[in-house]
PDB file of C-alpha atoms in Angstrom:
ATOM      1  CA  UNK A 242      25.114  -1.452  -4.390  1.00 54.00           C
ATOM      2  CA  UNK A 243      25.347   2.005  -2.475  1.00 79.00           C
ATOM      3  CA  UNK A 244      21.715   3.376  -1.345  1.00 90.00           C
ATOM      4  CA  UNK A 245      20.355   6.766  -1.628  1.00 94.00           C
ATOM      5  CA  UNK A 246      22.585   9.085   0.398  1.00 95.00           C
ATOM      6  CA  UNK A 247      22.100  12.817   1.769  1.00 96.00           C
ATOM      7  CA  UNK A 248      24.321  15.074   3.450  1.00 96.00           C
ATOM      8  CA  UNK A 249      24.802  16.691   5.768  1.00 96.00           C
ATOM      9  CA  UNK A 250      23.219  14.087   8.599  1.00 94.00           C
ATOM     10  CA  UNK A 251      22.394  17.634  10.621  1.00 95.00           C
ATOM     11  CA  UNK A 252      22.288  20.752   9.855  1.00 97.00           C
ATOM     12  CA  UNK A 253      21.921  23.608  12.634  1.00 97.00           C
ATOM     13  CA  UNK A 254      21.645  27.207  11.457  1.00 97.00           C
ATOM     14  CA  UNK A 255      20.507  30.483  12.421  1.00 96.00           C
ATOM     15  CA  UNK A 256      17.439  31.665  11.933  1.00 96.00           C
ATOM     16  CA  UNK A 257      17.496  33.498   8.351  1.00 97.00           C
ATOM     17  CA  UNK A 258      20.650  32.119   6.896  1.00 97.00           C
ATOM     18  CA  UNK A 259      20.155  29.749   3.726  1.00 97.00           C
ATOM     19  CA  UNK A 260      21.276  26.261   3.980  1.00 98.00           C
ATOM     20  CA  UNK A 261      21.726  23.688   1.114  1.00 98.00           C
ATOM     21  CA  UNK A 262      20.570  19.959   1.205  1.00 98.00           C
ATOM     22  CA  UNK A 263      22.295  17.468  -0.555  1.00 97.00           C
ATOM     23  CA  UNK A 264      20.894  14.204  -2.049  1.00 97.00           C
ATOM     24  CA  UNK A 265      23.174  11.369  -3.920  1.00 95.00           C
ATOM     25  CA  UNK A 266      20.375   9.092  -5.533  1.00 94.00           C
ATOM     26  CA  UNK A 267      20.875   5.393  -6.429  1.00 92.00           C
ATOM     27  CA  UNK A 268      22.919   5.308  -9.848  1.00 91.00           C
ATOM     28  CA  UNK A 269      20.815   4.793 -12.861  1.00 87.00           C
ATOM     29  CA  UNK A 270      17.660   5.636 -11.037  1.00 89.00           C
ATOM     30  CA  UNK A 271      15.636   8.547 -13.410  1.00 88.00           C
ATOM     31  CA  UNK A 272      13.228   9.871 -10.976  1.00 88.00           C
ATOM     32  CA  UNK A 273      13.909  12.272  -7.536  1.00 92.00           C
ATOM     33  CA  UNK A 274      11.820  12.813  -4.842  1.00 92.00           C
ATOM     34  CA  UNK A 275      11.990  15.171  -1.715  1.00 95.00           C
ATOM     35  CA  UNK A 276      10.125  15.116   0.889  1.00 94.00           C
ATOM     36  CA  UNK A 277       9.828  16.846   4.344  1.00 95.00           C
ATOM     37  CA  UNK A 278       9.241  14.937   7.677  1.00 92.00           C
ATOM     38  CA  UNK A 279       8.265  17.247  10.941  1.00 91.00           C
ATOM     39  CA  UNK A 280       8.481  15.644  14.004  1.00 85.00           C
ATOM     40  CA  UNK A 281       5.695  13.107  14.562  1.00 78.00           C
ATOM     41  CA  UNK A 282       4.259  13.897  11.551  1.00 81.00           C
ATOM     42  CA  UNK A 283       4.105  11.912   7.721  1.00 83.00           C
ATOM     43  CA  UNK A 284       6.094  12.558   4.914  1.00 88.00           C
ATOM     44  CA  UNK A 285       5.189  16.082   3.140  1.00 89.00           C
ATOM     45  CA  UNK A 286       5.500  16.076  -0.629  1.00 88.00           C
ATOM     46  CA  UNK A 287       7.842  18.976  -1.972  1.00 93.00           C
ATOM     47  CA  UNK A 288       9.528  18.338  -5.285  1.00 92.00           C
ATOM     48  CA  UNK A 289      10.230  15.829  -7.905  1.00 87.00           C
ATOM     49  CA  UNK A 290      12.073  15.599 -10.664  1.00 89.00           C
ATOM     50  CA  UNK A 291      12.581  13.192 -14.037  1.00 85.00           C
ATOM     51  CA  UNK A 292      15.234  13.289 -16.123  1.00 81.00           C
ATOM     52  CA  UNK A 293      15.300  15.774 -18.458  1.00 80.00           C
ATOM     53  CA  UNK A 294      11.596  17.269 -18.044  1.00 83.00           C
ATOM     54  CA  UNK A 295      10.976  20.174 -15.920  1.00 85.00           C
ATOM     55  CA  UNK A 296      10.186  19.275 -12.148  1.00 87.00           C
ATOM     56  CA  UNK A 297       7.257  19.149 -10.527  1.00 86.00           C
ATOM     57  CA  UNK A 298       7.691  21.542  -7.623  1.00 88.00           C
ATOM     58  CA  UNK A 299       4.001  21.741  -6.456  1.00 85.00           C
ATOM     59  CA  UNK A 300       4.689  20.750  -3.420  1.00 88.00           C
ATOM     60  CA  UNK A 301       7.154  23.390  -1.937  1.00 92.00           C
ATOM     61  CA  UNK A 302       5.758  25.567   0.688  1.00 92.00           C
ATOM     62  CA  UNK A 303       7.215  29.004  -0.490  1.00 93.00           C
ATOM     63  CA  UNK A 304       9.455  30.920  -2.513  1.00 94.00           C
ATOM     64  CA  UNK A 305      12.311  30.344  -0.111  1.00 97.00           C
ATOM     65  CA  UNK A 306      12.392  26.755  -1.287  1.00 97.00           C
ATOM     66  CA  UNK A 307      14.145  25.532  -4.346  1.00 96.00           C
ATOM     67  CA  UNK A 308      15.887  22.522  -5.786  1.00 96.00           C
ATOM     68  CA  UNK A 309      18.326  21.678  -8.794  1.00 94.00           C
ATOM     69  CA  UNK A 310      19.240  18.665 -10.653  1.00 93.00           C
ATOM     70  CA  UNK A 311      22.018  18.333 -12.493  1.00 83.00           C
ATOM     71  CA  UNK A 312      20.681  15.415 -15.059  1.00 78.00           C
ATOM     72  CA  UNK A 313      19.970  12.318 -13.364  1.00 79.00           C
ATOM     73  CA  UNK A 314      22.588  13.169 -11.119  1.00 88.00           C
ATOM     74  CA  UNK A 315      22.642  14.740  -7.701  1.00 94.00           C
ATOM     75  CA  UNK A 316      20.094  17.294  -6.342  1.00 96.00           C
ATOM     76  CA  UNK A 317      20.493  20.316  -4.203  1.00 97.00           C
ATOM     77  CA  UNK A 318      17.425  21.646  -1.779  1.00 97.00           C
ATOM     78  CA  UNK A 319      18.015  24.847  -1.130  1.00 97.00           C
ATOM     79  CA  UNK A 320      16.010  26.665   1.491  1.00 97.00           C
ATOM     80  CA  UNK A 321      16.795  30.490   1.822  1.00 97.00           C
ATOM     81  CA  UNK A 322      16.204  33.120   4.855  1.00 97.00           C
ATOM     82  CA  UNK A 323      15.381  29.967   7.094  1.00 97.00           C
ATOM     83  CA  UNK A 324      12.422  30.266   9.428  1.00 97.00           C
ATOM     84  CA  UNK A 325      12.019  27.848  12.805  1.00 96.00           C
ATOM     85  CA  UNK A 326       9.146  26.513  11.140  1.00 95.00           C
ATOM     86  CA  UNK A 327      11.365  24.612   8.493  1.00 97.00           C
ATOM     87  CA  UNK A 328      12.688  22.516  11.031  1.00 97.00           C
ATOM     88  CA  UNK A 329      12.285  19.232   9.925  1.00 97.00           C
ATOM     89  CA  UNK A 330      14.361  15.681   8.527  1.00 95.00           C
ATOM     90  CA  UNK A 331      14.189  16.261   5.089  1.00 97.00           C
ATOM     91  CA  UNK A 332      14.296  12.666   3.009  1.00 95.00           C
ATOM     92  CA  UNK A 333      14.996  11.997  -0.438  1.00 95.00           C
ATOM     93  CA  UNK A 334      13.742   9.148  -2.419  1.00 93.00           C
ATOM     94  CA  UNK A 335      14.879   8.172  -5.844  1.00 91.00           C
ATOM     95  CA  UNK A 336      13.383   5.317  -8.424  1.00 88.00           C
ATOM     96  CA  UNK A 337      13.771   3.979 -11.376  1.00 84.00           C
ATOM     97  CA  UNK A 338      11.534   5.743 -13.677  1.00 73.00           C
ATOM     98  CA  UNK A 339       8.845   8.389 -12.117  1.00 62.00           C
ATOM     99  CA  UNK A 340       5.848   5.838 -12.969  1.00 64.00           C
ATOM    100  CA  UNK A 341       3.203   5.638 -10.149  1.00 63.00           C
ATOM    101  CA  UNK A 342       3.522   2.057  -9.396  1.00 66.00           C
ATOM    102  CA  UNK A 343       7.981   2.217  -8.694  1.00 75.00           C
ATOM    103  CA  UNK A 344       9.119   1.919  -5.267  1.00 83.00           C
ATOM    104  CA  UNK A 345      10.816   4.672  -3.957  1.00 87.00           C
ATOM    105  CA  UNK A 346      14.124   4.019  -2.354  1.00 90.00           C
ATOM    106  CA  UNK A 347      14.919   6.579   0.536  1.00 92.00           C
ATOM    107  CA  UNK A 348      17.845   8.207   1.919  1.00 93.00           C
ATOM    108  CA  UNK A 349      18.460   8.257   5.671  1.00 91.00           C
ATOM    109  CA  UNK A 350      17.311  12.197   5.697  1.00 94.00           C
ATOM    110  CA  UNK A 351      18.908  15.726   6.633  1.00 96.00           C
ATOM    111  CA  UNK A 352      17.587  16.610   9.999  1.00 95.00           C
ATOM    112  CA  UNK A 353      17.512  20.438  10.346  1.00 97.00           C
ATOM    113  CA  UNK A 354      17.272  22.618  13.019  1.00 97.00           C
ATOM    114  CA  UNK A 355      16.546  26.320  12.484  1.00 97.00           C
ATOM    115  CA  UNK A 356      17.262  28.352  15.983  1.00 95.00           C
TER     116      UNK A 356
ATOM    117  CA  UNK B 132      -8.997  13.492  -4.276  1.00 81.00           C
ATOM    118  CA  UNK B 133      -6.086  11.257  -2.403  1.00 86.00           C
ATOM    119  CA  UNK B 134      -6.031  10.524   1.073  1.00 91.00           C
ATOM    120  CA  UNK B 135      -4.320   7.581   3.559  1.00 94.00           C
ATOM    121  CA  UNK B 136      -5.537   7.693   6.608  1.00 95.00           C
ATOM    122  CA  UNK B 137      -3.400   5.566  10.006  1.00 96.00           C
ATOM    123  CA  UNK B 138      -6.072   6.289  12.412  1.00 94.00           C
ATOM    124  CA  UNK B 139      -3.721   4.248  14.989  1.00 96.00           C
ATOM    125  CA  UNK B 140      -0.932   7.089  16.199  1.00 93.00           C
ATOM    126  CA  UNK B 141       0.796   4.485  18.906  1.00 96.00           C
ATOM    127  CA  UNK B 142       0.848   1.058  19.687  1.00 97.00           C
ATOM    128  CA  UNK B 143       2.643  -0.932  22.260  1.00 97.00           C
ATOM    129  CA  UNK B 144       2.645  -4.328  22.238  1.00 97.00           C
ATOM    130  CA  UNK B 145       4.758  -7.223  24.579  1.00 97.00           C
ATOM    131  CA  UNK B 146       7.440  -9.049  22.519  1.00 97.00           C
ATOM    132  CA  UNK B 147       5.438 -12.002  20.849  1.00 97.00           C
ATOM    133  CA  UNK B 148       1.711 -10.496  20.591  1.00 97.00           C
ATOM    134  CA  UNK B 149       0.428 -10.147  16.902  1.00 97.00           C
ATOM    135  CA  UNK B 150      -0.489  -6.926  15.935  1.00 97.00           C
ATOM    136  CA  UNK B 151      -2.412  -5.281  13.442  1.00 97.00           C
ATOM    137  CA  UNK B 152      -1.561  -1.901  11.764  1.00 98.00           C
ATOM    138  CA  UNK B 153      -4.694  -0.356   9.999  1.00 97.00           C
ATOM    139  CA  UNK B 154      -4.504   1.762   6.636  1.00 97.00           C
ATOM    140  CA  UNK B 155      -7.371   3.009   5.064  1.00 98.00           C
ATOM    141  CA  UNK B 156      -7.114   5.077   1.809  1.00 97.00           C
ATOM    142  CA  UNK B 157      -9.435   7.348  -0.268  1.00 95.00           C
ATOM    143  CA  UNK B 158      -9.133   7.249  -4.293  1.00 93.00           C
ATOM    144  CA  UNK B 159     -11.598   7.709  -7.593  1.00 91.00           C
ATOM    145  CA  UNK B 160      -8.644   5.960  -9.637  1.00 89.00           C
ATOM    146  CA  UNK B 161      -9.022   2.656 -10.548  1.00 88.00           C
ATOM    147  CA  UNK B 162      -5.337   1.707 -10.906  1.00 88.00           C
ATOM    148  CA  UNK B 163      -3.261   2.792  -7.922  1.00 91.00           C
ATOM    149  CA  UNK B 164      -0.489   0.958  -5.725  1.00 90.00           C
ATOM    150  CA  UNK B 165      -0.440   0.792  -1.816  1.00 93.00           C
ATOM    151  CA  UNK B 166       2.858   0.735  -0.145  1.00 92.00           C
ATOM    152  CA  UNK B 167       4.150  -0.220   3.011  1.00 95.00           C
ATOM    153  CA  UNK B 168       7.169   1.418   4.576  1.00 94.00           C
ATOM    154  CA  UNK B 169       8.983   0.810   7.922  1.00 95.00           C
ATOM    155  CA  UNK B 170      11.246   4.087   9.716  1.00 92.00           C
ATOM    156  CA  UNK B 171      13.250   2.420  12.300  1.00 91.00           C
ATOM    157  CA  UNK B 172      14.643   4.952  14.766  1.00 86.00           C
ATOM    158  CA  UNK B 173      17.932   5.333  12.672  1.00 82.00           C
ATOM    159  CA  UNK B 174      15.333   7.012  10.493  1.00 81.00           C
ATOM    160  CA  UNK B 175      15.529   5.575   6.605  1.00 84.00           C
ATOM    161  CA  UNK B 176      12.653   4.247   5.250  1.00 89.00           C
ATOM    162  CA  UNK B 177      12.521   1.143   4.233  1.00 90.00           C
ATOM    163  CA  UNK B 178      10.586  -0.727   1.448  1.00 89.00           C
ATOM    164  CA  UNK B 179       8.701  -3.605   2.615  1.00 92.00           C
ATOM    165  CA  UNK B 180       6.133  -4.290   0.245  1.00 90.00           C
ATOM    166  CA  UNK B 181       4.296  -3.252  -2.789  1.00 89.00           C
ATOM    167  CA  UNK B 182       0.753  -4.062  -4.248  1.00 89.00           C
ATOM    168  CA  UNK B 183      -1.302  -2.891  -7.496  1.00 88.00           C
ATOM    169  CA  UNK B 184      -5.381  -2.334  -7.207  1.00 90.00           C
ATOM    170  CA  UNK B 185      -6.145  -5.501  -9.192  1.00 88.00           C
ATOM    171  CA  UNK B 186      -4.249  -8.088  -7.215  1.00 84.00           C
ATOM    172  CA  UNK B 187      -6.260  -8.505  -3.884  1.00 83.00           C
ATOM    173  CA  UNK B 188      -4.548 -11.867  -3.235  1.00 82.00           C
ATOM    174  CA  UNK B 189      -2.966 -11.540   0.359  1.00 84.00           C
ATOM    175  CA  UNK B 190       0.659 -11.872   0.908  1.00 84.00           C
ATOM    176  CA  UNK B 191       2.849 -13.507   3.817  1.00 86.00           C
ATOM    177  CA  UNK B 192       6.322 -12.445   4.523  1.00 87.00           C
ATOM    178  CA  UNK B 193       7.691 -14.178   6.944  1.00 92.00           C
ATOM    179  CA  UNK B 194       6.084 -13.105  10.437  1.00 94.00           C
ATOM    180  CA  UNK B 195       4.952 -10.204   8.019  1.00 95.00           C
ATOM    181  CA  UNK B 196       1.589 -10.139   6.243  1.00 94.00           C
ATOM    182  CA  UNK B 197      -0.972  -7.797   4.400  1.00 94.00           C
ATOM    183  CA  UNK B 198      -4.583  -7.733   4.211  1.00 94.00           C
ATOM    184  CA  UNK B 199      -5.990  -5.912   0.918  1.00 94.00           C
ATOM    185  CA  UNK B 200      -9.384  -5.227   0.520  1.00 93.00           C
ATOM    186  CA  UNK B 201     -11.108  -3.176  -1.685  1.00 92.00           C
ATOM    187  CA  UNK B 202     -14.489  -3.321  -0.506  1.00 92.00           C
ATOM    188  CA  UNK B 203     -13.566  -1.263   2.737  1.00 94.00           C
ATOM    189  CA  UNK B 204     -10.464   0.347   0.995  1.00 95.00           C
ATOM    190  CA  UNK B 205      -8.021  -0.931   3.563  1.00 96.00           C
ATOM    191  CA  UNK B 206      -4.778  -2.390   3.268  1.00 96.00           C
ATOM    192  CA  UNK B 207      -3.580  -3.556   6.600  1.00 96.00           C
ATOM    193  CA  UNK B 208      -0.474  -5.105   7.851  1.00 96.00           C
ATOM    194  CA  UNK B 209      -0.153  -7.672  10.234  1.00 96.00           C
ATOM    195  CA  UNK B 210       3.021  -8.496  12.300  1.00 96.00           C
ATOM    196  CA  UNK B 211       3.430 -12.264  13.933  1.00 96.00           C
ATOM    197  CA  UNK B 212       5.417 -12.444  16.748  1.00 97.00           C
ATOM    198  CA  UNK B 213       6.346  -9.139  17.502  1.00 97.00           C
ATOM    199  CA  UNK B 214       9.945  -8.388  18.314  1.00 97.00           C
ATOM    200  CA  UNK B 215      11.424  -5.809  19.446  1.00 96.00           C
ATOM    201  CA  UNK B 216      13.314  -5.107  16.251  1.00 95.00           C
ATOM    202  CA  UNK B 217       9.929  -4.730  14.838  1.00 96.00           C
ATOM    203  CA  UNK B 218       9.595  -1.227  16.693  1.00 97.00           C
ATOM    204  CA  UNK B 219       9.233   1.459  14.371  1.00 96.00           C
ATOM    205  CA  UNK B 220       7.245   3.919  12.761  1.00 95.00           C
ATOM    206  CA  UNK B 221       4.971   1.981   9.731  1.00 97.00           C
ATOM    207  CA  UNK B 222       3.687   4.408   6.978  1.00 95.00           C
ATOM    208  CA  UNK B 223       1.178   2.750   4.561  1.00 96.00           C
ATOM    209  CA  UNK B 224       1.466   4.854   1.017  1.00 93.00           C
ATOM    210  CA  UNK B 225      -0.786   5.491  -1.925  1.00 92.00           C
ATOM    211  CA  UNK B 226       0.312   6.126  -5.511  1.00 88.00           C
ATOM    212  CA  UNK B 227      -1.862   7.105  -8.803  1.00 83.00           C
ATOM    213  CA  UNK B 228      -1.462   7.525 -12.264  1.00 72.00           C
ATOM    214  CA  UNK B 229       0.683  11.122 -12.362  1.00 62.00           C
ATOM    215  CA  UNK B 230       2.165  10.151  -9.817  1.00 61.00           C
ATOM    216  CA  UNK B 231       2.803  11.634  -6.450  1.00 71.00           C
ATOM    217  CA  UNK B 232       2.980   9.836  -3.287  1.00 82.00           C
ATOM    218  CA  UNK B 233       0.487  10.194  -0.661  1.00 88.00           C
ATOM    219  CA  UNK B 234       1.468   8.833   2.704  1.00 91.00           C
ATOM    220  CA  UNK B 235      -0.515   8.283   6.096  1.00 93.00           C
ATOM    221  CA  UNK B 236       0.875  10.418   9.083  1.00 91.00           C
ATOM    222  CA  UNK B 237       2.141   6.890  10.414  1.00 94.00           C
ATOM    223  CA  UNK B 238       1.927   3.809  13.236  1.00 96.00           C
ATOM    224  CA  UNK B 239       4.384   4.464  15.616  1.00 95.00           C
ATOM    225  CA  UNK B 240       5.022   0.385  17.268  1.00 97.00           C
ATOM    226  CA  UNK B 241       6.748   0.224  20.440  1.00 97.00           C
ATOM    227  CA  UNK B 242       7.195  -3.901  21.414  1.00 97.00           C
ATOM    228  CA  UNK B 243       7.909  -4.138  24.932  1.00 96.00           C
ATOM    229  CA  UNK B 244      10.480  -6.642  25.818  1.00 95.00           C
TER     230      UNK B 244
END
């Protein structure tokens, strides 16, 4: 069956223009991850979501991030007034249910450069 | 608190050597799962393998295999036979009850034909 998938592939944009993030997770999988990969570096926790309940979104870095769900559907990452320090591939990851011990399936990432 | 630590940044390795990638993880849970992931250079993640805190038999998968120990909190992954489709970027992963991820900053592998 089709994997996670995310869109656009790239994304270049000025510095202080908003961009949007898209993120198609695996169908009938409850729980949505995304996560933010700088260069050389591991994968940085931003936001989750499952189902229904409200999302936990203690992992984005400042105001000028935010992300929607539309039910178990797909997400949007929206970062706004973009900064050269938010270049990064940004991953999604979807599972079954949000319980600790699921694997997380990941998408093959947004790469985004902010000039 | 949580915490993976991949002390190893690079390794290179000629096509056939075994090699070792360390993981080493910090929790005061109890029940937790490690993961292994590989990022090839196209860039997904992939799964590779899964494994709760009570179950500290080893595994073998294929030329793949993991080491779990709780007494030095390390879950390490082995490689047999390198190839060079085995180069990649290996992230070991630690999960706990309410749930976030906690990944290690990764094992780049580079196997030199």
């Amino acid at each position: 069956g089709a994997g996670v998938s995310q869109s656009p592939s790239n994304k270049v944009t000025e510095k202080g223009k908003d961009v949007e993030l898209r993120c198609d997770p695996i169908s009938g999988h409850t729980a949505l991850y995304w996560y933010r990969q700088r260069l050389g570096q591991g994968l940085e926790f931003l936001i989750y979501f499952q189902g229904n309940s409200a999302p936990d979104k203690s992992g984005l870095p400042s105001d000028r991030f935010s992300a929607e769900r539309t039910g178990e559907s797909v997400s949007t990452l929206t970062i706004q007034r973009t900064q050269q320090e938010d270049s990064a591939v940004y991953l999604c990851a979807s599972s079954p249910v949000q319980e600790y011990q699921e694997t997380q399936y990941f998408g093959p990432g947004t790469r985004l450069l902010v000039l | 608190a949580q915490k993976v630590t991949q002390a190893q940044t690079e390794i290179s390795v000629v096509e056939k050597e075994d090699v070792t990638l360390d993981c080493v993880y910090e929790t005061r849970d109890t029940t937790y799962y490690l993961f292994w992931y590989k990022q090839p250079p196209s860039g997904e993640l992939v799964f590779l393998i899964r494994r709760n805190s009570f179950d500290e038999q080893n595994e073998i998968s294929g030329r793949y295999s993991w080491n779990f120990q709780k007494s030095t909190s390390s879950f390490n992954f082995t490689i047999t036979a390198s190839q060079v489709v085995d180069s990649a970027v290996y992230f070991c992963a630690l999960s706990v009850v309410g749930n976030q991820f906690y990944f290690g900053t990764g094992t780049s592998l580079t196997v030199i034909p």
